[in-house]
CSV table of C-alpha atoms in Angstrom, one decimal:
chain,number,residue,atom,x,y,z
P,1,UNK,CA,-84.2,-3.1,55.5
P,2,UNK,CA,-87.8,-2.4,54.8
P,3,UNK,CA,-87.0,-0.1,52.1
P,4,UNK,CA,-84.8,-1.8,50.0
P,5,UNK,CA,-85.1,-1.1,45.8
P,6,UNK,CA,-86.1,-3.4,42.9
P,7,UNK,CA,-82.8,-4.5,41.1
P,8,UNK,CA,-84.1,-7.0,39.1
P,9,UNK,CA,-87.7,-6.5,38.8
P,10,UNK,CA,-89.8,-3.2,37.6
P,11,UNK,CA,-92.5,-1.9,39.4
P,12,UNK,CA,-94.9,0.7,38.0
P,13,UNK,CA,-98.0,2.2,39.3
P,14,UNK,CA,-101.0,2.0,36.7
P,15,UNK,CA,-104.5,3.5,37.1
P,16,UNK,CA,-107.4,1.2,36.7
P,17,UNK,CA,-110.1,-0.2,38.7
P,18,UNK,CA,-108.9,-1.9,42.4
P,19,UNK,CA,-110.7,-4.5,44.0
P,20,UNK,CA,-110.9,-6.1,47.5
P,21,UNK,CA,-111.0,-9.8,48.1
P,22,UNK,CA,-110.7,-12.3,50.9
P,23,UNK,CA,-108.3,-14.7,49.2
P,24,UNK,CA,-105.0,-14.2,49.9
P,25,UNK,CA,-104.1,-15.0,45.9
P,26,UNK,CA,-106.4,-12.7,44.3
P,27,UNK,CA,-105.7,-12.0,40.7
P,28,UNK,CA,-103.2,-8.8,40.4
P,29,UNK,CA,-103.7,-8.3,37.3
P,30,UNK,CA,-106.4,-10.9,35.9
P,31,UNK,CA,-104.6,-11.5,32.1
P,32,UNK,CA,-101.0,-11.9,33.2
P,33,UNK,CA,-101.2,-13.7,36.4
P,34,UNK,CA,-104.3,-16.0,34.9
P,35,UNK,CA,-101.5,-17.2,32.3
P,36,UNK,CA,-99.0,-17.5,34.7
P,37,UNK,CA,-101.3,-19.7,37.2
P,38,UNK,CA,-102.6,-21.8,34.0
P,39,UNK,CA,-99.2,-22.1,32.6
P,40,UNK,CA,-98.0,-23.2,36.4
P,41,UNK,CA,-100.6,-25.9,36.4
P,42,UNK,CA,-99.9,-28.1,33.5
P,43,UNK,CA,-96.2,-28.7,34.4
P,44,UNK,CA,-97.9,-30.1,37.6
P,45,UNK,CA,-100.3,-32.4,36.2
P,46,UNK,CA,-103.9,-31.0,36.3
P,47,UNK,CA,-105.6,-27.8,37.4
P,48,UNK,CA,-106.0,-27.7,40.8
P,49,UNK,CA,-108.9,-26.0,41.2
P,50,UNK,CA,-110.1,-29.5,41.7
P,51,UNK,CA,-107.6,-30.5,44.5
P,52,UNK,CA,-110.0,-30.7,47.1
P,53,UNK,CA,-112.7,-32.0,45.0
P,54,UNK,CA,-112.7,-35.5,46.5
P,55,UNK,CA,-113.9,-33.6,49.7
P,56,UNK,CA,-116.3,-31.2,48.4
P,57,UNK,CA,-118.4,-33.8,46.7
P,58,UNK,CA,-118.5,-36.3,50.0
P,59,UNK,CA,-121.7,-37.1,51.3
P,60,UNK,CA,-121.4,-34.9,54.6
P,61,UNK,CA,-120.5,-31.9,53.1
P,62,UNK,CA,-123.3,-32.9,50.4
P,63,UNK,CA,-125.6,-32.4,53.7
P,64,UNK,CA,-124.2,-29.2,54.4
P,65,UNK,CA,-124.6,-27.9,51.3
P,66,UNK,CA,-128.1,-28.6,51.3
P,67,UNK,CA,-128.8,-26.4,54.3
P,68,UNK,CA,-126.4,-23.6,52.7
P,69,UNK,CA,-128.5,-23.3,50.1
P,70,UNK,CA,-131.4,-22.2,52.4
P,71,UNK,CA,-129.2,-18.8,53.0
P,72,UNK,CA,-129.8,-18.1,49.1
P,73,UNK,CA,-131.5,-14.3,49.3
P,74,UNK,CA,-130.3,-13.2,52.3
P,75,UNK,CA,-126.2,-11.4,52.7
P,76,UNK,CA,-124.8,-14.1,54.8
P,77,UNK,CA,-120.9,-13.9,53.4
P,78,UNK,CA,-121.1,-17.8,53.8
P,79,UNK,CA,-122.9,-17.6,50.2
P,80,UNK,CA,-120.2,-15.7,48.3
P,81,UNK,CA,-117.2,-17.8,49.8
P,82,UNK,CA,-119.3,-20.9,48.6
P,83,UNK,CA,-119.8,-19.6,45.0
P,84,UNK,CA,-116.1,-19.0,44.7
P,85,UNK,CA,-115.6,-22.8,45.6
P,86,UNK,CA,-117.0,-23.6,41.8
P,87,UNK,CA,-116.0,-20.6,40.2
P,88,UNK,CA,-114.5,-17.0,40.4
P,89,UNK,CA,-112.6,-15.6,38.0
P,90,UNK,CA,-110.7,-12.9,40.5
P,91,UNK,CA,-110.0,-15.4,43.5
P,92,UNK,CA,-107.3,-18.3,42.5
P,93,UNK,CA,-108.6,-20.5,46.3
P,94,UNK,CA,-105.8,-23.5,45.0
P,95,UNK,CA,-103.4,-21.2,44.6
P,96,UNK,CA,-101.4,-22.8,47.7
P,97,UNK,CA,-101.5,-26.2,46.6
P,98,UNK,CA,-100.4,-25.6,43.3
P,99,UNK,CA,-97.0,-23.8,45.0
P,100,UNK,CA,-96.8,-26.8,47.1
P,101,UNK,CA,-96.6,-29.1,43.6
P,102,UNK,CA,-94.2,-26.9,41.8
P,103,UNK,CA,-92.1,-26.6,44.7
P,104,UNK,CA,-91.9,-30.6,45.1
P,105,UNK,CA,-91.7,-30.5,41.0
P,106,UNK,CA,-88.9,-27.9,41.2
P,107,UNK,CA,-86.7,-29.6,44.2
P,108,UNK,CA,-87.4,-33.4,42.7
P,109,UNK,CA,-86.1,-36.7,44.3
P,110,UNK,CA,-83.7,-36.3,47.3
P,111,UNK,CA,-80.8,-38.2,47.1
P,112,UNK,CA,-81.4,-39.3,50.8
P,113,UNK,CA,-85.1,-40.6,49.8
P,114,UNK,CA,-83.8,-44.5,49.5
P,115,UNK,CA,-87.2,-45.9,51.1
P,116,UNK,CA,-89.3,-43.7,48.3
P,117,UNK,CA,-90.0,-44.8,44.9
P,118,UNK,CA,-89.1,-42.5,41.8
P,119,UNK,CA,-91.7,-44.7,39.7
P,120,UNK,CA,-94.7,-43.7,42.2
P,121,UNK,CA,-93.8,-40.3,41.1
P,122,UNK,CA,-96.4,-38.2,38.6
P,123,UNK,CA,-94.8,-35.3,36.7
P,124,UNK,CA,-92.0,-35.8,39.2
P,125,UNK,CA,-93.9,-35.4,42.4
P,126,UNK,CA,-94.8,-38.4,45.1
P,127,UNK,CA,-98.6,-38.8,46.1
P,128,UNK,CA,-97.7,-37.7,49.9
P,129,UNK,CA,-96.8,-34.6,48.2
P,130,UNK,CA,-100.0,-34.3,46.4
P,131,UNK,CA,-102.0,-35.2,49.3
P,132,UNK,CA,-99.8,-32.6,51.3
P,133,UNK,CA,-101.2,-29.6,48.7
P,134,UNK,CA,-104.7,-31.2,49.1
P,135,UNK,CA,-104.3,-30.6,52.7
P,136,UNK,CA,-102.9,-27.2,52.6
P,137,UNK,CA,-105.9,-26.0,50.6
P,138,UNK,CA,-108.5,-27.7,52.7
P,139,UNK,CA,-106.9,-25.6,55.9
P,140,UNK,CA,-107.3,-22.6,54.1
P,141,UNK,CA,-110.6,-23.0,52.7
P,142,UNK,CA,-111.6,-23.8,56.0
P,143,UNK,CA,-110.1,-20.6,57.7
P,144,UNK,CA,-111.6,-18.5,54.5
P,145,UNK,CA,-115.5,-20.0,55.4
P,146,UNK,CA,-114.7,-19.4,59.3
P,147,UNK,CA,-113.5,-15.9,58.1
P,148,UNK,CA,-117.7,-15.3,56.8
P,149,UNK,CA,-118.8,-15.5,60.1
P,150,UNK,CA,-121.0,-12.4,60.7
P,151,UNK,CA,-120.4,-10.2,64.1
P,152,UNK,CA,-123.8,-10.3,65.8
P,153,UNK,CA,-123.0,-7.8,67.9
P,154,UNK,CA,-122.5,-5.5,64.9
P,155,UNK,CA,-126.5,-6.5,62.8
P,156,UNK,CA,-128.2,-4.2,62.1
P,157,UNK,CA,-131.8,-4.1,60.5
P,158,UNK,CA,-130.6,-3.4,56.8
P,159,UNK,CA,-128.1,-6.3,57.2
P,160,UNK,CA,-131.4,-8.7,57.1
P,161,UNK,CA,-133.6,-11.2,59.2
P,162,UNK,CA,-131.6,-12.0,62.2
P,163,UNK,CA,-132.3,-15.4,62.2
P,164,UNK,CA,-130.6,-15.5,58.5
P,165,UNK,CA,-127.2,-14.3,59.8
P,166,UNK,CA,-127.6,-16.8,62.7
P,167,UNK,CA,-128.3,-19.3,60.7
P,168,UNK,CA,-125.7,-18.6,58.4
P,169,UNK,CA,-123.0,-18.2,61.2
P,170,UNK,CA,-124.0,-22.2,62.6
P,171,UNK,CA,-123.3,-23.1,59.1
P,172,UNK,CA,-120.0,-21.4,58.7
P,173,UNK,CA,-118.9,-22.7,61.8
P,174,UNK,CA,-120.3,-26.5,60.7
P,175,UNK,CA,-118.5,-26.4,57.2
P,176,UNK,CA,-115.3,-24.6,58.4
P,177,UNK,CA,-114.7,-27.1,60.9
P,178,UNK,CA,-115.4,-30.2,58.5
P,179,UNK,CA,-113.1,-29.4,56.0
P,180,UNK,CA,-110.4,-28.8,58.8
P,181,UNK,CA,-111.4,-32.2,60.3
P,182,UNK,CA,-110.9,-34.0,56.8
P,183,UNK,CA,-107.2,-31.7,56.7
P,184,UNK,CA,-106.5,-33.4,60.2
P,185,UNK,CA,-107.1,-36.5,59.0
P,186,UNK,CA,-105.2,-36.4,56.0
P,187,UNK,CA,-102.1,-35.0,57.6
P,188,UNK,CA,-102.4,-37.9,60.2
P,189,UNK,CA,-102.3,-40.5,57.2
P,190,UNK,CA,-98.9,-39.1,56.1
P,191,UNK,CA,-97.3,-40.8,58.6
P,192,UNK,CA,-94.7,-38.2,59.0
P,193,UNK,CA,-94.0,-36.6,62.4
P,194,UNK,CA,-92.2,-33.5,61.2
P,195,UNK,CA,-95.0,-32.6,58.7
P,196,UNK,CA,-97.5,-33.1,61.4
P,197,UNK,CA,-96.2,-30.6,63.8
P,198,UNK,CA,-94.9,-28.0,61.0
P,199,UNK,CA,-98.9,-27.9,59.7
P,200,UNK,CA,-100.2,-28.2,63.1
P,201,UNK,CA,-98.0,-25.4,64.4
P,202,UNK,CA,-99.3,-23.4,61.2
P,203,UNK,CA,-102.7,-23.9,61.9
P,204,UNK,CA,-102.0,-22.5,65.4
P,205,UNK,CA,-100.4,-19.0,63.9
P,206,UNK,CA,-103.3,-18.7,61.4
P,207,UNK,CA,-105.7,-18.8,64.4
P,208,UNK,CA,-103.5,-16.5,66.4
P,209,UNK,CA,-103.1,-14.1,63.3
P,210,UNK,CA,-107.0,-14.0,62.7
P,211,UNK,CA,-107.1,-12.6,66.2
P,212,UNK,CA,-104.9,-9.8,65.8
P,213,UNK,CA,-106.7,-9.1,62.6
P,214,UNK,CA,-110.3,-8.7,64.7
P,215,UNK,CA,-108.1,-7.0,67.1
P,216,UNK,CA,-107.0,-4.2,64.4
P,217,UNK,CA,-110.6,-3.9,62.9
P,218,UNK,CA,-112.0,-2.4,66.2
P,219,UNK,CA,-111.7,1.2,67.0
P,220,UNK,CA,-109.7,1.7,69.5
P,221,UNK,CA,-107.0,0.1,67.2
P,222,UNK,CA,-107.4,3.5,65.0
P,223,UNK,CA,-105.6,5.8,67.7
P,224,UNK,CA,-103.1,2.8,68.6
P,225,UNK,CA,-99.4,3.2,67.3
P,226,UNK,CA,-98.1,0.7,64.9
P,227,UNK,CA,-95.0,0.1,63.3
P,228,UNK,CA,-94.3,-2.5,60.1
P,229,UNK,CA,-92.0,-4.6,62.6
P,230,UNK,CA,-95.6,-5.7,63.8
P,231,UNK,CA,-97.7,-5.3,60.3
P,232,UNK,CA,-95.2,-7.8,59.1
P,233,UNK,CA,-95.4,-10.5,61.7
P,234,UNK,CA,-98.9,-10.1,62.4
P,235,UNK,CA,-99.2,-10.8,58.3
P,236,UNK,CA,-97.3,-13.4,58.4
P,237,UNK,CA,-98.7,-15.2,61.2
P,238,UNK,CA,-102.2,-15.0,58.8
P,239,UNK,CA,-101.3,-15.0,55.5
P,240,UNK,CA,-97.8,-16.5,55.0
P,241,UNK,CA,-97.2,-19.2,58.2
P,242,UNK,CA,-99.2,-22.0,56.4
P,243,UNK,CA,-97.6,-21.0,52.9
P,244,UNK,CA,-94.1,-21.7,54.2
P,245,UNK,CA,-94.7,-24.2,56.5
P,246,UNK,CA,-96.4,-25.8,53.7
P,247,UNK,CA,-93.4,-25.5,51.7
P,248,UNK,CA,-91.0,-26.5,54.2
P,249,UNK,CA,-92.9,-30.0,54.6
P,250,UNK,CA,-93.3,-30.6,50.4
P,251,UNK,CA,-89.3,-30.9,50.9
P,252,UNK,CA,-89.8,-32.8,53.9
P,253,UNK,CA,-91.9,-35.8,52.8
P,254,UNK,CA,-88.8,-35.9,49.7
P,255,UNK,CA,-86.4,-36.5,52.6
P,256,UNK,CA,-84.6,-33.2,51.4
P,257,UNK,CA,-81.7,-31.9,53.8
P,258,UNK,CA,-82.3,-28.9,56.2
P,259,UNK,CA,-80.8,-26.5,53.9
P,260,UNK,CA,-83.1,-27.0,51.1
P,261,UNK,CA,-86.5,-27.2,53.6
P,262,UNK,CA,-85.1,-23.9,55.1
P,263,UNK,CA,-85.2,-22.4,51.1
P,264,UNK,CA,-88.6,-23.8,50.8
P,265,UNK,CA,-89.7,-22.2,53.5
P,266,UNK,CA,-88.5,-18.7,52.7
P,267,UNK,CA,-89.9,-18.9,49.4
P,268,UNK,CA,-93.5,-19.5,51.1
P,269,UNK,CA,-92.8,-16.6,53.3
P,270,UNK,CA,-91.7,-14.1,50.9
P,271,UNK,CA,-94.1,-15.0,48.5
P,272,UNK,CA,-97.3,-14.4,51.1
P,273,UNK,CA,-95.7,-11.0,52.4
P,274,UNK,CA,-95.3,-9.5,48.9
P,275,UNK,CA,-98.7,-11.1,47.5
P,276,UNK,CA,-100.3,-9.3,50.9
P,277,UNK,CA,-98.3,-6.2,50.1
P,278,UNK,CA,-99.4,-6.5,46.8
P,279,UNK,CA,-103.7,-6.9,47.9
P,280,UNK,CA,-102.5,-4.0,50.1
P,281,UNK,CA,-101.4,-1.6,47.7
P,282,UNK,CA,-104.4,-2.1,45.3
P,283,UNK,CA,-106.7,0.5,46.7
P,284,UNK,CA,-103.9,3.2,46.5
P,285,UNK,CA,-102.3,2.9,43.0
P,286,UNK,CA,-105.1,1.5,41.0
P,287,UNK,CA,-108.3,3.5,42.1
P,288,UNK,CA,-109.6,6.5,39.4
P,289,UNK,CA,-111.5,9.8,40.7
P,290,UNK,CA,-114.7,9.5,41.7
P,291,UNK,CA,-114.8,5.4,42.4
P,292,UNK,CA,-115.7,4.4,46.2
P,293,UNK,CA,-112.7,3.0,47.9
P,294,UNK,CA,-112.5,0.8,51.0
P,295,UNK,CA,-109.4,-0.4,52.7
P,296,UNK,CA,-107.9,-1.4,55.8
P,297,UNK,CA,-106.3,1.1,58.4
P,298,UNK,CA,-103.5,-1.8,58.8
P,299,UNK,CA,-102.6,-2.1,55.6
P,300,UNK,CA,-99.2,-1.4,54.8
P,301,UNK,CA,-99.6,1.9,52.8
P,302,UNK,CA,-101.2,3.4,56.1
P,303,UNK,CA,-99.1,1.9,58.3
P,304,UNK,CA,-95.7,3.5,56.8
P,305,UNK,CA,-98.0,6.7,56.2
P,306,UNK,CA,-98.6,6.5,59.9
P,307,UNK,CA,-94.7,6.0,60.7
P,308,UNK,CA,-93.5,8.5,58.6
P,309,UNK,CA,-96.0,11.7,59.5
P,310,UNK,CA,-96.4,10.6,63.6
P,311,UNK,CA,-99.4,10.0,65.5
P,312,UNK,CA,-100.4,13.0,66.3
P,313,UNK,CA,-100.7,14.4,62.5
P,314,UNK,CA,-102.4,10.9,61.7
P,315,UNK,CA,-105.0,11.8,64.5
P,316,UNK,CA,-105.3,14.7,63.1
P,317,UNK,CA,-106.1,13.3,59.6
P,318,UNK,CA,-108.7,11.2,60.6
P,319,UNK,CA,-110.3,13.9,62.3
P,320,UNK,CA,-110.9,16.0,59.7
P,321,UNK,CA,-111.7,13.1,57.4
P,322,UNK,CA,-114.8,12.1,59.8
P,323,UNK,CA,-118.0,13.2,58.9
P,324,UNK,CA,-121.1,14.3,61.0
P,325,UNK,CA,-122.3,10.8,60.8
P,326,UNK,CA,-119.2,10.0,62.9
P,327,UNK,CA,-118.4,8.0,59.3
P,328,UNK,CA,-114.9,7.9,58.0
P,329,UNK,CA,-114.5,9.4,54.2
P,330,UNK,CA,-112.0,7.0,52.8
P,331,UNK,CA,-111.5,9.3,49.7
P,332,UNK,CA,-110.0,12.5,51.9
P,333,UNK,CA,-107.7,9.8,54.1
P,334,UNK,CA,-106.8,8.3,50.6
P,335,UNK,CA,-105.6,11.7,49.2
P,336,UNK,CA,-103.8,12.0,52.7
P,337,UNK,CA,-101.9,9.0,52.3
P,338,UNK,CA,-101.0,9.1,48.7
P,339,UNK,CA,-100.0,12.5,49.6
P,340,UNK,CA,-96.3,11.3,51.4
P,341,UNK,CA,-94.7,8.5,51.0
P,342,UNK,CA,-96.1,5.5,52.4
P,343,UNK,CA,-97.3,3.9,48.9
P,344,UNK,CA,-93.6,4.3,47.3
P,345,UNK,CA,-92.2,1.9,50.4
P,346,UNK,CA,-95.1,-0.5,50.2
P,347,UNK,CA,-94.3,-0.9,46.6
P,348,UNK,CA,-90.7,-0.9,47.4
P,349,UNK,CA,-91.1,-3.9,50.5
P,350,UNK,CA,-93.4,-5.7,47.9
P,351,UNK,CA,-90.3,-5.9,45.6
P,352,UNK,CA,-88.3,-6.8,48.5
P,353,UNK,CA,-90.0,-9.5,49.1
P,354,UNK,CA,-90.5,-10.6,45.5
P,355,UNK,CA,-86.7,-10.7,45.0
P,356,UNK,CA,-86.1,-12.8,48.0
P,357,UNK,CA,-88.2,-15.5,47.0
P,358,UNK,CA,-86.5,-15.6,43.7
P,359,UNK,CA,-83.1,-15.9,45.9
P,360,UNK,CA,-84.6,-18.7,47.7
P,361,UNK,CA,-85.3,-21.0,44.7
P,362,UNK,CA,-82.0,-20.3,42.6
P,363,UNK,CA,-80.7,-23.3,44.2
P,364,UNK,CA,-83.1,-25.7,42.4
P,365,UNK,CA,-81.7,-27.1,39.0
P,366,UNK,CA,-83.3,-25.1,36.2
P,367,UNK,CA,-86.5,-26.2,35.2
P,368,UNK,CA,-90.4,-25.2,33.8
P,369,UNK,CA,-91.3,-25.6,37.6
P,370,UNK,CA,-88.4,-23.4,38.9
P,371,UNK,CA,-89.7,-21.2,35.7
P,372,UNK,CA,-92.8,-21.0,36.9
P,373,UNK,CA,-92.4,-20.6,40.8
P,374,UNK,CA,-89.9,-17.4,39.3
P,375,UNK,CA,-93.4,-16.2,37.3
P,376,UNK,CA,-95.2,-16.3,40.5
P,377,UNK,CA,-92.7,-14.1,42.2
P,378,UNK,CA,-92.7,-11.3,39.4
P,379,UNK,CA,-96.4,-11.6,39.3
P,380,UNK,CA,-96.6,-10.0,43.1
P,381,UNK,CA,-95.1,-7.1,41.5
P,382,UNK,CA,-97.6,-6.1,39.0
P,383,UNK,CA,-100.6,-4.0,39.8
């Protein structure tokens, strides 16, 4: 299942520089998915990097903000995630919302919607809708500051003051839960039961997946055995839950049937997987000899390398790719890795998953919306 080919779409491995990022729609390649995300936004209506600028610029977070700015000089992560709030040109933080608005765009007025008005439609979406992608981005930009929270346990002396990085974690944990109190809110004043509890029950997998991902990033996860059955759902349960619940409830505040909520919601899914496989695959088929590289011993790459070779040659690998220091050298377990043929069926499970959200939105009429949710899709692909 995992391995299935590309039929429609082409995926080739490039060298260049990779980067690591905490936002789940980082750029994959910065000029062709930039076009594709600013193209995508004027069939909605406006860019919406300002979605959630209503809350941003209340007077509590105004406050909060303030004592932010007393972490300027130290490394508390809080600081970068705030500076990507007004701008960063390789992190695309709406990019959830603005799926939300095509897909609303794409799927336009049910023909069971009797008690909504078409005229209180812009560009072909209802307000509920629009507050629905204001919501979604104000849940993950809450989950992305709680995310910064530094691991006391972990300081160490070079890391700073320790009062900074406690300081900074109060903060993170102040902000974080504002904005998910302001989400709360908003989702109650849609007046929707089903929306309610598919968001709410999203917000509960993202906790539960942010768990598993502390889990993972111990130690003793190294010499655990893992499989892409779990990779997959434990992914999903972070990175693609709210995505196609999200989608899912667009349909539902348009009163569309179960059918078309169901397609929605596998276009959310499959699009999260394949952009995950696609942050995933980064490090392995874009880094040049002699750069540092960092990644995750769960992504996917390592994960099928770790399926494919055993445990016990895997144990072996990172053996001899610790040094003295008891320090892992990322370049040797790189080489390892690249070395069989765990990139080849990330690559190929990205394109699975790229395909299948295409699939999912065929149904819609054709349109610049359906257009550009079918952009999106390829993008995932490119490296």
């Amino acid at each position: 299942m995992f391995l299935a080919k590309c039929p429609r779409l082409s995926c080739k491995v490039l060298s260049g520089r990779g980067h690591r990022t905490l936002s789940l729609f980082s750029s994959p390649g910065p000029s062709n998915w930039n076009k594709v995300v600013s193209d995508a936004e004027k069939i909605v209506g406006y860019p919406t990097s300002f979605m959630s600028l209503r809350c941003l610029l209340s007077d509590e977070l105004s406050n909060v903000a303030m004592h932010v700015r007393k972490l300027v000089g130290t490394q508390h992560p809080l600081l970068n995630t705030a500076r990507g709030f007004v701008y960063d040109s390789k992190n695309n933080l709406q990019m959830r919302g603005l799926i939300v608005l095509l897909l609303s765009k794409a799927a336009g007025p049910s023909h069971a919607a009797s008690g909504l008005l078409t005229q209180d439609m812009v560009s072909g979406i209802y307000p509920s809708q629009r507050n629905l992608a204001e919501i979604t981005e104000l849940i993950h930009t809450a989950f992305l500051v709680h995310r910064g929270i530094v691991n006391l346990k972990e300081w160490t002396v070079s890391d700073g003051p320790l009062k900074d990085m406690q300081f900074g974690n109060k903060m993170a944990v102040l902000s974080g839960d504002f904005l998910l109190a302001n989400a709360c809110t908003g989702l109650a004043q849609l007046d929707n039961t089903k929306v309610v509890e598919l968001i709410s029950s999203a917000i509960g997998d993202v906790v539960q997946g942010l768990y598993y991902e502390n889990c993972n990033s111990s130690e003793n996860s190294l010499h655990q055995a893992v499989d892409m059955a779990t990779w997959e759902e434990q992914a999903f349960l972070s990175h693609g839950a709210l995505m196609a619940k999200s989608c899912q409830a667009a349909l539902e505040l348009a009163k569309h049937d179960k059918e078309s909520q169901s397609l929605a919601y596998k276009y959310g899914k499959h699009l999260s997987l394949g952009h995950k496989l696609n942050s995933d695959l980064r490090p392995f088929v874009k880094s040049s000899m002699g750069e540092p590289v960092a990644f995750s011993l769960f992504s996917a790459p390592v994960v099928f390398h770790r399926q494919i070779i055993g445990e016990d040659r895997w144990h072996q690998q990172l053996q001899q790719a610790t040094t003295p220091r008891n320090q892992l050298d990322y370049s040797k377990l790189l080489t390892a890795v690249k070395s069989e043929k765990g990139v080849s069926a990330a690559v190929d499970l990205c394109c699975y998953h790229s395909n299948k959200a295409l699939e999912a939105i065929q149904v819609f009429s054709s349109s610049e919306a359906r257009s550009a949710l079918e952009n999106i899709a390829s993008a995932i692909t490119k490296f």
